């Protein structure tokens, strides 16, 4: 286990959560994210509930990058293309901590690990799938470049917070 990215002098990890669901680099490209949380979608009828993460300048060459669980928990939902699902999220996984306080969503996956099923236990850092461009009922949706749509929600008795950038 590489505690605090192998540098506990510069980084702290008070709650044990993996920093991001994808690695810093892939095929020589550097990870980046779009700060698009809360942007309007579908003519302002809803907002973007997460952040989009990919690798700078990679186009679609980052398709297949490994995606990891950012916390321990239980898989609460798995949706694979081909299950008559036309949702824009494409192949997706939802994980909730055992105490119900933290839940995460990983969307537009190319592949979902075959061991990931609803009610499976997962652990921080466990490979859960690969990054892709699935959506709208299609494994390769031409409207997207490959990326991971990542959502995190924390709830207490008083409120819920959903912006992943509040945590990283």
Coordinates of N, CA, C and O in Angstrom, one line a residue:
X1 N 0.9 -1.2 0.0 CA 0.0 0.0 0.0 C 0.9 1.2 0.0 O 1.8 1.4 0.8
X2 N 0.7 2.1 -1.0 CA 1.5 3.3 -1.1 C 0.8 4.5 -0.3 O 0.1 5.3 -0.9
X3 N 0.9 4.5 1.0 CA 0.2 5.5 1.8 C 0.6 6.9 1.3 O 1.8 7.3 1.2
X4 N -0.4 7.8 1.1 CA -0.2 9.2 0.8 C 0.7 9.3 -0.5 O 1.6 10.2 -0.5
X5 N 0.4 8.5 -1.5 CA 1.2 8.6 -2.7 C 2.7 8.4 -2.4 O 3.5 9.1 -3.1
X6 N 3.0 7.6 -1.4 CA 4.4 7.4 -1.0 C 5.1 8.7 -0.5 O 6.3 8.8 -0.6
X7 N 4.4 9.7 -0.1 CA 5.0 10.9 0.4 C 4.2 11.5 1.5 O 3.5 12.5 1.4
X8 N 4.2 10.9 2.7 CA 3.4 11.3 3.8 C 3.8 12.7 4.4 O 3.1 13.3 5.2
X9 N 5.0 13.2 4.0 CA 5.4 14.5 4.4 C 4.6 15.6 3.7 O 4.1 16.6 4.3
X10 N 4.3 15.4 2.4 CA 3.6 16.4 1.6 C 2.1 16.1 1.6 O 1.3 17.0 1.3
X11 N 1.6 14.9 1.7 CA 0.2 14.5 1.6 C -0.3 13.9 2.8 O 0.5 13.2 3.5
X12 N -1.6 14.1 3.1 CA -2.2 13.4 4.3 C -3.4 12.6 3.7 O -3.9 12.9 2.7
X13 N -3.7 11.6 4.4 CA -4.8 10.7 4.0 C -5.6 10.3 5.3 O -5.6 9.2 5.7
X14 N -6.3 11.3 5.9 CA -7.0 11.0 7.2 C -8.1 10.0 7.1 O -8.4 9.4 8.1
X15 N -8.7 9.8 5.9 CA -9.9 8.9 5.9 C -9.6 7.7 5.0 O -10.5 6.9 4.7
X16 N -8.4 7.6 4.4 CA -8.1 6.4 3.7 C -8.6 6.3 2.3 O -8.5 5.3 1.6
X17 N -9.2 7.4 1.8 CA -9.7 7.4 0.4 C -8.7 7.6 -0.7 O -7.8 8.4 -0.5
X18 N -8.8 6.8 -1.7 CA -7.9 7.0 -2.9 C -8.1 8.4 -3.4 O -9.3 8.8 -3.5
X19 N -7.1 9.0 -3.9 CA -7.2 10.4 -4.3 C -8.1 10.6 -5.6 O -8.9 11.5 -5.6
X20 N -7.9 9.8 -6.6 CA -8.7 9.9 -7.8 C -9.0 8.4 -8.3 O -8.3 7.5 -8.0
X21 N -10.1 8.3 -9.1 CA -10.4 6.9 -9.6 C -9.5 6.4 -10.7 O -9.6 5.3 -11.1
X22 N -8.7 7.3 -11.3 CA -7.8 6.9 -12.3 C -6.4 7.3 -12.0 O -6.2 8.3 -11.2
X23 N -5.4 6.7 -12.5 CA -4.0 7.0 -12.2 C -3.6 8.4 -12.7 O -4.3 9.0 -13.6
X24 N -2.4 8.9 -12.3 CA -1.9 10.2 -12.7 C -1.5 10.2 -14.2 O -1.7 11.2 -14.9
X25 N -1.1 9.1 -14.7 CA -0.7 9.0 -16.1 C -1.2 7.7 -16.8 O -1.5 6.7 -16.1
X26 N -1.3 7.7 -18.1 CA -1.7 6.6 -18.9 C -1.2 6.7 -20.3 O -1.4 7.8 -20.9
X27 N -0.4 5.8 -20.7 CA 0.2 5.8 -22.1 C 1.0 7.1 -22.3 O 1.0 7.6 -23.4
X28 N 1.6 7.6 -21.3 CA 2.4 8.9 -21.4 C 1.6 10.2 -21.3 O 2.1 11.2 -21.3
X29 N 0.3 10.1 -21.2 CA -0.6 11.2 -21.0 C -0.8 11.5 -19.6 O -0.8 10.6 -18.7
X30 N -1.1 12.8 -19.2 CA -1.3 13.2 -17.8 C -2.7 13.4 -17.6 O -3.5 14.0 -18.4
X31 N -3.2 12.9 -16.4 CA -4.6 13.0 -16.0 C -5.0 14.5 -15.9 O -4.2 15.3 -15.4
X32 N -6.2 14.8 -16.3 CA -6.8 16.1 -16.1 C -8.3 15.9 -15.8 O -8.8 14.8 -16.0
X33 N -8.9 17.0 -15.4 CA -10.4 16.9 -15.2 C -11.0 18.2 -15.6 O -10.3 19.3 -15.6
X34 N -12.2 18.1 -16.1 CA -13.0 19.3 -16.4 C -13.7 19.8 -15.2 O -14.4 19.0 -14.6
X35 N -13.6 21.1 -14.9 CA -14.3 21.6 -13.7 C -15.7 22.0 -14.2 O -16.1 23.1 -14.2
X36 N -16.5 20.9 -14.5 CA -17.8 21.1 -15.1 C -18.9 20.7 -14.1 O -20.1 20.5 -14.5
X37 N -18.6 20.6 -12.9 CA -19.7 20.2 -11.9 C -20.7 21.4 -11.8 O -20.3 22.6 -11.8
X38 N -21.9 21.1 -11.9 CA -23.0 22.1 -11.8 C -23.4 22.8 -13.1 O -24.3 23.6 -13.2
X39 N -22.7 22.5 -14.2 CA -23.0 23.1 -15.5 C -24.4 22.7 -16.0 O -24.8 21.5 -15.8
X40 N -25.1 23.6 -16.6 CA -26.5 23.2 -17.1 C -26.4 22.1 -18.2 O -25.4 22.1 -19.0
X41 N -27.4 21.2 -18.2 CA -27.5 20.2 -19.2 C -28.9 20.2 -19.7 O -29.9 20.6 -19.0
X42 N -29.1 19.7 -20.9 CA -30.4 19.6 -21.6 C -31.2 20.9 -21.4 O -32.3 20.9 -20.8
X43 N -30.8 22.0 -22.0 CA -31.5 23.2 -22.0 C -31.8 23.7 -20.6 O -32.8 24.3 -20.3
X44 N -30.9 23.5 -19.6 CA -31.0 24.0 -18.3 C -32.0 23.2 -17.4 O -32.2 23.6 -16.3
X45 N -32.5 22.1 -17.8 CA -33.4 21.3 -17.0 C -32.8 20.5 -15.9 O -33.4 20.1 -15.0
X46 N -31.5 20.3 -16.1 CA -30.7 19.6 -15.0 C -29.3 20.1 -15.1 O -28.9 20.8 -16.0
X47 N -28.5 19.7 -14.1 CA -27.1 20.1 -14.1 C -26.2 18.9 -14.1 O -26.6 17.8 -13.7
X48 N -24.9 19.1 -14.5 CA -23.9 18.1 -14.5 C -23.5 17.8 -13.0 O -23.1 18.7 -12.3
X49 N -23.7 16.5 -12.6 CA -23.6 16.2 -11.2 C -22.2 15.6 -10.8 O -22.1 15.1 -9.7
X50 N -21.3 15.7 -11.7 CA -20.0 15.2 -11.4 C -18.9 15.9 -12.1 O -19.1 17.1 -12.5
X51 N -17.7 15.3 -12.2 CA -16.6 15.9 -13.0 C -16.2 14.9 -14.0 O -16.4 13.7 -13.8
X52 N -15.7 15.3 -15.2 CA -15.2 14.5 -16.2 C -13.7 14.4 -16.2 O -13.1 15.5 -16.2
X53 N -13.2 13.2 -16.1 CA -11.8 13.0 -16.0 C -11.2 12.2 -17.2 O -11.9 11.2 -17.6
X54 N -10.1 12.7 -17.8 CA -9.5 11.9 -18.8 C -8.0 12.3 -18.8 O -7.5 12.7 -17.8
X55 N -7.3 12.1 -19.9 CA -5.9 12.4 -20.0 C -5.6 13.4 -21.1 O -6.0 13.3 -22.2
X56 N -5.0 14.5 -20.7 CA -4.8 15.7 -21.5 C -4.1 15.3 -22.9 O -3.1 14.7 -22.9
X57 N -4.8 15.8 -24.0 CA -4.3 15.6 -25.3 C -4.4 14.2 -25.9 O -3.8 13.9 -26.9
X58 N -5.1 13.3 -25.2 CA -5.1 11.9 -25.6 C -6.2 11.6 -26.7 O -6.1 10.5 -27.3
X59 N -7.1 12.5 -26.8 CA -8.2 12.2 -27.7 C -8.9 11.0 -27.2 O -9.4 11.0 -26.1
X60 N -9.0 9.9 -28.0 CA -9.6 8.7 -27.5 C -8.6 7.6 -27.2 O -8.9 6.4 -27.0
X61 N -7.3 8.0 -27.2 CA -6.2 7.0 -26.9 C -6.1 6.6 -25.5 O -5.4 5.8 -25.1
X62 N -7.0 7.3 -24.6 CA -7.0 6.9 -23.2 C -8.1 5.9 -22.9 O -8.3 5.4 -21.8
X63 N -8.8 5.5 -24.0 CA -9.8 4.4 -23.8 C -9.2 3.2 -23.2 O -8.1 2.8 -23.7
X64 N -9.7 2.6 -22.2 CA -9.1 1.4 -21.6 C -8.3 1.7 -20.4 O -7.8 0.7 -19.8
X65 N -8.1 3.0 -20.0 CA -7.4 3.3 -18.8 C -8.1 2.6 -17.6 O -9.3 2.7 -17.5
X66 N -7.4 2.0 -16.7 CA -8.0 1.4 -15.5 C -8.7 2.4 -14.6 O -8.2 3.5 -14.4
X67 N -9.9 2.0 -14.1 CA -10.7 2.8 -13.2 C -10.7 2.0 -11.8 O -11.0 0.8 -11.8
X68 N -10.4 2.7 -10.7 CA -10.4 2.1 -9.4 C -11.4 2.7 -8.5 O -11.8 3.8 -8.6
X69 N -11.9 1.8 -7.6 CA -12.8 2.3 -6.5 C -12.0 3.3 -5.6 O -10.9 3.0 -5.3
X70 N -12.7 4.4 -5.2 CA -12.0 5.4 -4.4 C -12.3 5.2 -2.9 O -11.8 5.9 -2.1
X71 N -13.1 4.1 -2.6 CA -13.4 3.9 -1.2 C -13.9 2.4 -1.0 O -14.3 1.8 -2.0
X72 N -13.8 1.9 0.2 CA -14.5 0.6 0.4 C -16.0 0.8 0.4 O -16.5 1.8 0.7
X73 N -16.7 -0.3 0.0 CA -18.1 -0.2 0.0 C -18.8 -1.4 -0.6 O -18.2 -2.4 -0.9
X74 N -20.1 -1.2 -0.9 CA -20.9 -2.2 -1.5 C -21.4 -1.7 -2.9 O -21.8 -0.5 -3.0
X75 N -21.3 -2.5 -3.9 CA -21.8 -2.1 -5.2 C -23.3 -2.1 -5.1 O -24.0 -3.1 -4.8
X76 N -23.9 -0.9 -5.3 CA -25.4 -0.8 -5.2 C -26.1 -0.8 -6.5 O -27.3 -1.0 -6.6
X77 N -25.3 -0.6 -7.6 CA -26.0 -0.7 -8.9 C -24.9 -0.9 -10.0 O -23.8 -0.3 -9.9
X78 N -25.2 -1.8 -11.0 CA -24.3 -2.0 -12.1 C -25.2 -2.0 -13.3 O -26.2 -2.7 -13.4
X79 N -24.8 -1.2 -14.3 CA -25.6 -1.1 -15.6 C -24.6 -1.3 -16.7 O -23.6 -0.6 -16.8
X80 N -24.9 -2.3 -17.6 CA -24.1 -2.6 -18.7 C -24.9 -2.3 -20.0 O -26.1 -2.6 -20.0
X81 N -24.3 -1.8 -21.0 CA -24.9 -1.6 -22.3 C -25.4 -2.9 -22.8 O -24.8 -3.9 -22.6
X82 N -26.6 -2.9 -23.4 CA -27.2 -4.1 -23.9 C -28.3 -4.6 -22.9 O -29.0 -5.6 -23.2
X83 N -28.5 -3.9 -21.8 CA -29.6 -4.3 -20.9 C -30.9 -3.4 -21.2 O -31.6 -3.0 -20.3
X84 N -31.0 -3.0 -22.5 CA -32.1 -2.1 -22.9 C -32.1 -0.8 -22.2 O -33.1 -0.2 -22.0
X85 N -30.9 -0.4 -21.8 CA -30.7 0.9 -21.1 C -30.2 2.0 -22.1 O -29.2 1.7 -22.7
X86 N -30.9 3.1 -22.2 CA -30.5 4.1 -23.1 C -30.0 5.3 -22.4 O -29.9 6.4 -23.0
X87 N -29.7 5.2 -21.1 CA -29.2 6.3 -20.3 C -27.9 6.9 -20.8 O -27.0 6.1 -21.3
X88 N -27.7 8.2 -20.8 CA -26.5 8.8 -21.3 C -25.3 8.4 -20.5 O -24.1 8.5 -20.9
X89 N -25.4 7.8 -19.3 CA -24.3 7.4 -18.4 C -23.6 6.1 -19.0 O -22.5 5.8 -18.5
X90 N -24.2 5.4 -19.9 CA -23.6 4.2 -20.5 C -23.3 3.2 -19.4 O -24.1 3.0 -18.5
X91 N -22.2 2.4 -19.6 CA -21.8 1.4 -18.6 C -21.4 2.1 -17.3 O -20.6 3.0 -17.4
X92 N -22.0 1.7 -16.2 CA -21.8 2.5 -15.0 C -21.9 1.6 -13.7 O -22.6 0.6 -13.7
X93 N -21.2 2.1 -12.7 CA -21.2 1.4 -11.4 C -21.4 2.4 -10.3 O -20.9 3.6 -10.4
X94 N -22.2 2.0 -9.3 CA -22.4 2.9 -8.1 C -22.0 2.1 -6.9 O -22.3 0.9 -6.7
X95 N -21.2 2.8 -6.0 CA -20.7 2.1 -4.8 C -21.1 3.0 -3.6 O -20.9 4.2 -3.7
X96 N -21.5 2.4 -2.6 CA -21.9 3.1 -1.3 C -21.1 2.5 -0.2 O -21.0 1.3 -0.1
X97 N -20.6 3.4 0.7 CA -19.9 2.9 1.9 C -20.8 2.1 2.8 O -22.0 2.3 2.7
X98 N -20.3 1.2 3.6 CA -21.1 0.4 4.5 C -21.9 1.2 5.4 O -23.0 0.8 5.8
X99 N -21.5 2.4 5.8 CA -22.2 3.2 6.7 C -23.2 4.1 6.0 O -24.0 4.9 6.6
X100 N -23.2 4.1 4.6 CA -24.2 4.9 3.9 C -23.8 6.3 3.7 O -24.6 7.1 3.1
X101 N -22.7 6.8 4.2 CA -22.4 8.2 4.2 C -21.7 8.6 2.8 O -22.0 9.7 2.3
X102 N -20.9 7.8 2.2 CA -20.3 8.1 1.0 C -20.8 7.2 -0.1 O -20.9 6.0 0.0
X103 N -21.1 7.8 -1.3 CA -21.5 7.0 -2.5 C -20.8 7.7 -3.7 O -20.6 8.9 -3.7
X104 N -20.4 6.8 -4.6 CA -19.7 7.3 -5.8 C -20.3 6.6 -7.0 O -20.9 5.5 -6.9
X105 N -20.2 7.3 -8.2 CA -20.7 6.8 -9.4 C -19.5 6.9 -10.4 O -18.8 7.9 -10.5
X106 N -19.4 5.9 -11.3 CA -18.4 5.8 -12.3 C -19.1 5.5 -13.6 O -19.6 4.4 -13.8
X107 N -19.1 6.5 -14.5 CA -19.9 6.3 -15.8 C -19.1 6.4 -17.0 O -18.0 6.9 -17.0
X108 N -19.7 6.0 -18.1 CA -19.1 5.9 -19.5 C -18.0 4.9 -19.6 O -17.1 5.0 -20.4
X109 N -18.1 3.9 -18.8 CA -17.0 2.9 -18.8 C -17.0 2.1 -20.1 O -18.1 1.8 -20.7
X110 N -15.8 1.6 -20.5 CA -15.7 0.8 -21.6 C -16.1 -0.7 -21.2 O -16.9 -1.3 -21.8
X111 N -15.4 -1.1 -20.2 CA -15.7 -2.4 -19.6 C -15.9 -2.3 -18.1 O -15.3 -1.4 -17.4
X112 N -16.7 -3.2 -17.6 CA -16.8 -3.4 -16.1 C -16.2 -4.7 -15.7 O -16.5 -5.7 -16.4
X113 N -15.4 -4.7 -14.7 CA -14.8 -6.0 -14.3 C -15.8 -7.0 -14.1 O -16.9 -6.8 -13.5
X114 N -15.6 -8.3 -14.5 CA -16.6 -9.3 -14.4 C -16.9 -9.7 -13.0 O -18.0 -10.3 -12.8
X115 N -16.1 -9.4 -12.0 CA -16.3 -9.7 -10.6 C -17.3 -8.6 -10.0 O -17.7 -8.8 -8.8
X116 N -17.5 -7.5 -10.7 CA -18.4 -6.5 -10.1 C -19.8 -6.8 -10.4 O -20.3 -6.8 -11.6
X117 N -20.6 -7.0 -9.4 CA -22.0 -7.3 -9.4 C -22.7 -6.5 -8.3 O -22.0 -6.2 -7.3
X118 N -24.0 -6.3 -8.4 CA -24.7 -5.6 -7.4 C -24.5 -6.5 -6.1 O -24.6 -7.7 -6.1
X119 N -24.3 -5.8 -5.0 CA -24.1 -6.3 -3.7 C -22.7 -6.9 -3.5 O -22.4 -7.4 -2.4
X120 N -21.8 -6.8 -4.5 CA -20.4 -7.2 -4.3 C -19.7 -6.2 -3.3 O -20.0 -5.0 -3.3
X121 N -18.8 -6.7 -2.5 CA -18.0 -5.8 -1.7 C -16.8 -5.4 -2.6 O -16.2 -6.2 -3.3
X122 N -16.4 -4.1 -2.5 CA -15.2 -3.6 -3.2 C -14.4 -2.9 -2.2 O -14.9 -2.4 -1.1
X123 N -13.1 -2.7 -2.5 CA -12.2 -2.1 -1.6 C -11.5 -1.0 -2.3 O -11.3 -1.0 -3.6
X124 N -11.1 0.0 -1.6 CA -10.3 1.2 -2.1 C -9.2 0.7 -2.9 O -8.4 -0.2 -2.5
X125 N -9.0 1.2 -4.1 CA -7.9 0.8 -5.0 C -8.2 -0.4 -5.9 O -7.4 -0.7 -6.7
X126 N -9.3 -1.0 -5.7 CA -9.7 -2.2 -6.5 C -10.1 -1.8 -7.9 O -10.8 -0.9 -8.1
X127 N -9.5 -2.5 -8.9 CA -9.9 -2.3 -10.3 C -11.4 -2.6 -10.5 O -11.8 -3.8 -10.2
X128 N -12.2 -1.7 -11.0 CA -13.6 -2.0 -11.2 C -14.0 -1.9 -12.6 O -15.0 -2.4 -13.0
X129 N -13.1 -1.3 -13.5 CA -13.5 -1.3 -14.9 C -12.4 -0.5 -15.7 O -11.3 -0.2 -15.1
X130 N -12.8 -0.1 -16.9 CA -11.9 0.7 -17.7 C -12.6 1.9 -18.3 O -13.8 1.8 -18.6
X131 N -11.9 2.9 -18.6 CA -12.5 4.2 -19.1 C -12.9 4.0 -20.5 O -12.2 3.3 -21.3
X132 N -14.0 4.6 -20.9 CA -14.5 4.5 -22.3 C -15.3 5.7 -22.7 O -15.1 6.8 -22.2
X133 N -16.2 5.4 -23.6 CA -17.1 6.5 -24.1 C -18.5 6.0 -24.4 O -19.1 6.3 -25.4
X134 N -18.9 5.1 -23.5 CA -20.3 4.5 -23.6 C -21.3 5.6 -23.2 O -21.1 6.4 -22.4
X135 N -22.5 5.5 -23.8 CA -23.6 6.3 -23.5 C -24.7 6.2 -24.4 O -24.6 5.7 -25.6
X136 N -25.9 6.6 -24.0 CA -27.1 6.5 -24.8 C -27.4 5.2 -25.5 O -27.7 5.0 -26.6
X137 N -27.1 4.1 -24.7 CA -27.3 2.7 -25.2 C -26.3 2.2 -26.1 O -26.5 1.2 -26.7
X138 N -25.2 2.9 -26.2 CA -24.1 2.5 -27.2 C -22.8 2.3 -26.5 O -22.4 3.1 -25.7
X139 N -22.1 1.2 -26.8 CA -20.8 1.0 -26.3 C -19.8 2.1 -26.7 O -19.0 2.5 -25.9
X140 N -19.9 2.5 -27.9 CA -19.0 3.6 -28.4 C -19.9 4.7 -28.9 O -20.4 4.7 -30.1
X141 N -20.2 5.6 -28.0 CA -21.1 6.7 -28.4 C -20.3 7.8 -29.0 O -19.4 8.4 -28.4
X142 N -20.5 8.1 -30.3 CA -19.7 9.1 -31.0 C -19.8 10.5 -30.5 O -19.0 11.4 -30.8
X143 N -20.8 10.8 -29.6 CA -20.9 12.1 -29.0 C -19.9 12.4 -27.9 O -19.9 13.5 -27.4
X144 N -19.2 11.4 -27.5 CA -18.2 11.6 -26.4 C -16.8 11.2 -26.8 O -16.6 10.3 -27.6
X145 N -15.8 11.9 -26.3 CA -14.5 11.4 -26.3 C -14.4 10.6 -25.1 O -15.1 10.7 -24.1
X146 N -13.4 9.7 -25.0 CA -13.3 8.8 -23.9 C -13.0 9.6 -22.6 O -12.2 10.5 -22.7
X147 N -13.7 9.3 -21.6 CA -13.5 10.0 -20.3 C -14.3 9.2 -19.2 O -15.0 8.3 -19.5
X148 N -14.0 9.5 -18.0 CA -14.7 8.9 -16.9 C -15.6 10.1 -16.2 O -15.0 11.1 -15.9
X149 N -16.9 9.9 -16.2 CA -17.7 10.8 -15.4 C -17.7 10.2 -14.0 O -18.1 9.1 -13.8
X150 N -17.3 11.1 -13.0 CA -17.1 10.6 -11.6 C -18.0 11.5 -10.7 O -17.9 12.7 -10.8
X151 N -18.8 10.9 -9.9 CA -19.6 11.6 -8.9 C -19.3 11.1 -7.5 O -19.0 9.9 -7.4
X152 N -19.3 12.0 -6.6 CA -19.2 11.6 -5.2 C -20.2 12.3 -4.4 O -20.5 13.5 -4.6
X153 N -20.9 11.6 -3.5 CA -21.9 12.3 -2.6 C -21.6 11.8 -1.2 O -21.4 10.7 -0.9
X154 N -21.6 12.8 -0.3 CA -21.5 12.5 1.1 C -22.7 13.1 1.8 O -23.1 14.2 1.5
X155 N -23.3 12.3 2.7 CA -24.5 12.7 3.4 C -24.3 12.6 4.9 O -23.7 11.6 5.4
X156 N -24.8 13.6 5.6 CA -24.9 13.5 7.0 C -26.4 13.6 7.4 O -27.2 13.7 6.5
X157 N -26.7 13.7 8.6 CA -28.1 13.9 9.0 C -28.6 15.2 8.6 O -29.8 15.4 8.5
X158 N -27.7 16.2 8.2 CA -28.2 17.5 7.9 C -28.1 17.9 6.5 O -28.8 18.8 6.0
X159 N -27.2 17.3 5.7 CA -27.0 17.8 4.3 C -26.3 16.8 3.5 O -25.6 15.8 4.0
X160 N -26.3 17.0 2.2 CA -25.5 16.2 1.2 C -24.7 17.1 0.4 O -25.1 18.2 0.0
X161 N -23.4 16.7 0.1 CA -22.5 17.4 -0.7 C -22.2 16.6 -1.9 O -21.9 15.4 -1.7
X162 N -22.1 17.1 -3.1 CA -21.9 16.3 -4.3 C -20.7 16.7 -5.2 O -20.4 16.0 -6.1
X163 N -20.1 17.8 -5.0 CA -19.0 18.2 -5.8 C -17.7 17.5 -5.5 O -17.1 17.7 -4.5
X164 N -17.2 16.6 -6.4 CA -16.0 15.9 -6.2 C -14.8 16.8 -5.9 O -13.9 16.4 -5.3
X165 N -14.8 18.0 -6.5 CA -13.7 18.8 -6.4 C -13.5 19.4 -4.9 O -12.5 19.9 -4.6
X166 N -14.5 19.2 -4.1 CA -14.4 19.6 -2.7 C -13.5 18.7 -2.0 O -13.1 19.0 -0.8
X167 N -13.2 17.5 -2.5 CA -12.5 16.5 -1.8 C -11.0 16.4 -2.3 O -10.2 15.8 -1.7
X168 N -10.7 17.0 -3.5 CA -9.3 16.7 -4.0 C -8.7 18.1 -4.4 O -9.3 19.0 -4.8

